[in-house]
Amino acid sequence: MRVALEPRAEWTRDANIVIVGAGFFGLTIAERIAAETNKKVTILESRDHIGGNAHSYIDEASQVEVHSYGSHLFHTNNLKVWDYVNKFTKFNDYKHRVYAIAKGEIYSLPLNLQTLSQIYPGVTSVEAATHLIGGFVKENKENFQDMAISLVGEVAYELFIKNYTQKQWQTDPKKLPPDIISRLPVRTNLDGRYFSDKYQGLPLNGYQKWHERMIDDEKITVQLNTDFFENNHEIKENQFVVYTGPIDRYFNYKHGVLGWRTLDFETEVLDLDDFQGNSVVNYCDLEPAYTRIHEFKHLHPEREYVPGKTVIMREFSRFAGEKDEPYYPINTESDRDKLLKYREDATRVKNVFFGGRLGSYQYLDMHMAIASALSLFENELKPLMRGSK
Ligand code: FAD
Ligand code: UDP
């Protein structure tokens, strides 16, 4: 693998396939092509690092691995993806747990028997919790608010969801799609894990090493600080492109701009061993303005750190303007209308494949981005690459 810190037009010219974006989607495609074909790949990445939003770095003062874009927890039920990722890294056995602060009290999140008993004293058995939750279910769950109330009930909605969602999305919860909240399980037992997936953990040697290992092949080149649109990279007819940037940008926003949320992160090194006692704590009231605080050292209890130091990151959410990084697709009805048009256009562009979170305008977890890239490779790219010169 060769890496340049600026555009290299000759690398683009030489490549059989040009990948736009070095996130998990782009890295997986690059890895598969290098491993299974004799084709040359170049990756264009507008940022100064590979790994996309799953990038991390080691903070010198504390030796803590900081996830540059908020805590990234790997979890999947997909054995094919789990086997695939284990080719590049080993994982620790960290299981993610989140606590929520609301009205001055700390609760376990997602809702479980412990949380329910704090809200409804006397609900102390699985049976009682099951009965309670059964009573919340509503027929109408077409939007986020109805779905949330149907899952957790009015009281927990007011306590944990309404204000947090206001800070996170600044969109009327009735205009948000229901699937955003169905990501969160509601449990009737005392399981406090955030994710129920069979396979979970964090890369033992960090995300950066994992990303580097994926593309450690001489047929792969990477051009950092290189925006696909700003660098006049001419793509020849016999080249293929995998585009993982925002789909609306590819078509010059001709059907309108898709709505995104962006995040602002404030990172601070503290002279403390432990700030909050857990990796992530959510703030569910309107004040403070941040939605959560990450404290990364808790993600790797197996590591040695500099005593008396910790790194925290406050996360703020807002609408993405033109110059902001797009993180979460908002996906209102009007967004979905535009998306259909862009997807239709995408089917007509020859030799260009759209994928990843930005290219599909879908909230994809890492394992989903990897699974989707593996299937694009198997079903479309591999047969094409093997047939092309
Ligand atoms: P990205 O990681 O976004 O990579 C796309 C890359 O394309 C970026 O590096 C971008 O700079 C580059 N690019 C875009 N346009 C251009 C252009 N024109 N030219 C050149 N380069 C371009 N997933 C989990 O599984 N667990 C988690 O805990 C988790 N937490 C998350 C927290 C946050 C705040 C966010 C935003 C996401 C989180 N995710 C999590 C999702 C995870 O980050 C994504 O699944 C993963 O990043 C998807 O990979 P991707 O390659 O599709 O996109
Ligand atoms: N959510 C909430 N309160 C919380 C945590 C989550 O209201 O304390 C809602 C919020 O709308 C969020 C959604 O549940 O967008 C999904 O939560 P998740 O933790 O999956 O969000 P993400 O990891 O995408 O930030």
Tab-separated table of N, CA and C and ligand atoms in Angstrom, residues 100 109 144 160-162 164-165 168-169 180-181 183-184 194 282 284 292 315 328 363, ligand 2:
chain	number	residue	atom	x	y	z
A	100	ALA	N	-28.025	6.888	31.583
A	100	ALA	CA	-28.689	8.131	31.190
A	100	ALA	C	-28.910	8.962	32.446
A	109	LEU	N	-29.599	2.408	30.571
A	109	LEU	CA	-30.271	2.543	29.272
A	109	LEU	C	-29.693	1.511	28.306
A	144	PHE	N	-41.809	8.369	14.574
A	144	PHE	CA	-40.903	8.170	15.705
A	144	PHE	C	-41.632	8.280	17.046
A	160	PHE	N	-36.655	10.179	29.021
A	160	PHE	CA	-35.409	9.845	28.304
A	160	PHE	C	-35.401	10.229	26.830
A	161	ILE	N	-36.558	10.256	26.214
A	161	ILE	CA	-36.574	10.312	24.750
A	161	ILE	C	-36.873	11.718	24.209
A	162	LYS	N	-37.907	12.343	24.749
A	162	LYS	CA	-38.408	13.579	24.138
A	162	LYS	C	-37.316	14.658	24.047
A	164	TYR	N	-33.998	14.452	24.684
A	164	TYR	CA	-32.768	13.984	24.038
A	164	TYR	C	-32.935	14.037	22.515
A	165	THR	N	-34.101	13.591	22.062
A	165	THR	CA	-34.362	13.572	20.617
A	165	THR	C	-34.473	14.996	20.076
A	168	GLN	N	-30.950	16.014	19.767
A	168	GLN	CA	-30.245	15.235	18.739
A	168	GLN	C	-30.727	15.571	17.323
A	169	TRP	N	-32.036	15.751	17.153
A	169	TRP	CA	-32.583	15.850	15.792
A	169	TRP	C	-33.186	17.209	15.461
A	180	ILE	N	-35.695	4.822	13.774
A	180	ILE	CA	-34.590	5.374	14.585
A	180	ILE	C	-34.701	4.868	16.018
A	181	ILE	N	-35.925	4.792	16.531
A	181	ILE	CA	-36.073	4.392	17.934
A	181	ILE	C	-36.139	2.880	18.065
A	183	ARG	N	-34.161	0.949	17.009
A	183	ARG	CA	-32.790	0.469	17.234
A	183	ARG	C	-32.562	0.127	18.698
A	184	LEU	N	-33.277	0.820	19.598
A	184	LEU	CA	-33.059	0.623	21.036
A	184	LEU	C	-33.963	-0.496	21.557
A	194	TYR	N	-26.026	-2.461	25.887
A	194	TYR	CA	-26.694	-1.586	24.913
A	194	TYR	C	-27.118	-2.390	23.683
A	282	ASN	N	-25.475	9.467	28.683
A	282	ASN	CA	-26.393	10.336	27.924
A	282	ASN	C	-27.006	11.371	28.855
A	284	CYS	N	-30.228	13.485	29.206
A	284	CYS	CA	-31.581	13.424	28.614
A	284	CYS	C	-32.439	14.650	28.891
A	292	ARG	N	-24.351	13.692	24.887
A	292	ARG	CA	-23.674	12.655	25.670
A	292	ARG	C	-22.209	13.001	25.872
A	315	GLU	N	-20.535	15.669	23.089
A	315	GLU	CA	-21.089	15.572	21.730
A	315	GLU	C	-22.326	16.465	21.613
A	328	TYR	N	-25.723	11.905	10.243
A	328	TYR	CA	-26.942	11.088	10.324
A	328	TYR	C	-27.950	11.534	9.271
A	363	TYR	N	-28.718	5.022	7.602
A	363	TYR	CA	-27.950	4.888	8.832
A	363	TYR	C	-27.379	3.477	8.878
B	2	UDP	N1	-32.525	8.210	22.193
B	2	UDP	C1	-33.076	8.999	23.162
B	2	UDP	N2	-32.474	9.050	24.396
B	2	UDP	C2	-31.349	8.380	24.664
B	2	UDP	C3	-30.777	7.568	23.666
B	2	UDP	C4	-31.382	7.500	22.428
B	2	UDP	O1	-34.078	9.665	22.913
B	2	UDP	O2	-30.840	8.488	25.803
B	2	UDP	C5	-33.188	8.180	20.860
B	2	UDP	C6	-32.631	9.294	19.948
B	2	UDP	O3	-33.681	9.779	19.148
B	2	UDP	C7	-31.609	8.541	19.116
B	2	UDP	C8	-32.292	7.164	18.961
B	2	UDP	O4	-32.930	6.955	20.221
B	2	UDP	O5	-31.389	9.152	17.880
B	2	UDP	C9	-31.348	6.029	18.640
B	2	UDP	O6	-30.375	5.939	19.647
B	2	UDP	P1	-28.913	5.431	19.344
B	2	UDP	O7	-28.151	5.353	20.600
B	2	UDP	O8	-28.997	4.229	18.474
B	2	UDP	O9	-28.379	6.655	18.519
B	2	UDP	P2	-26.980	6.893	17.882
B	2	UDP	O10	-26.042	5.798	18.267
B	2	UDP	O11	-27.314	6.877	16.475
B	2	UDP	O12	-26.607	8.194	18.428
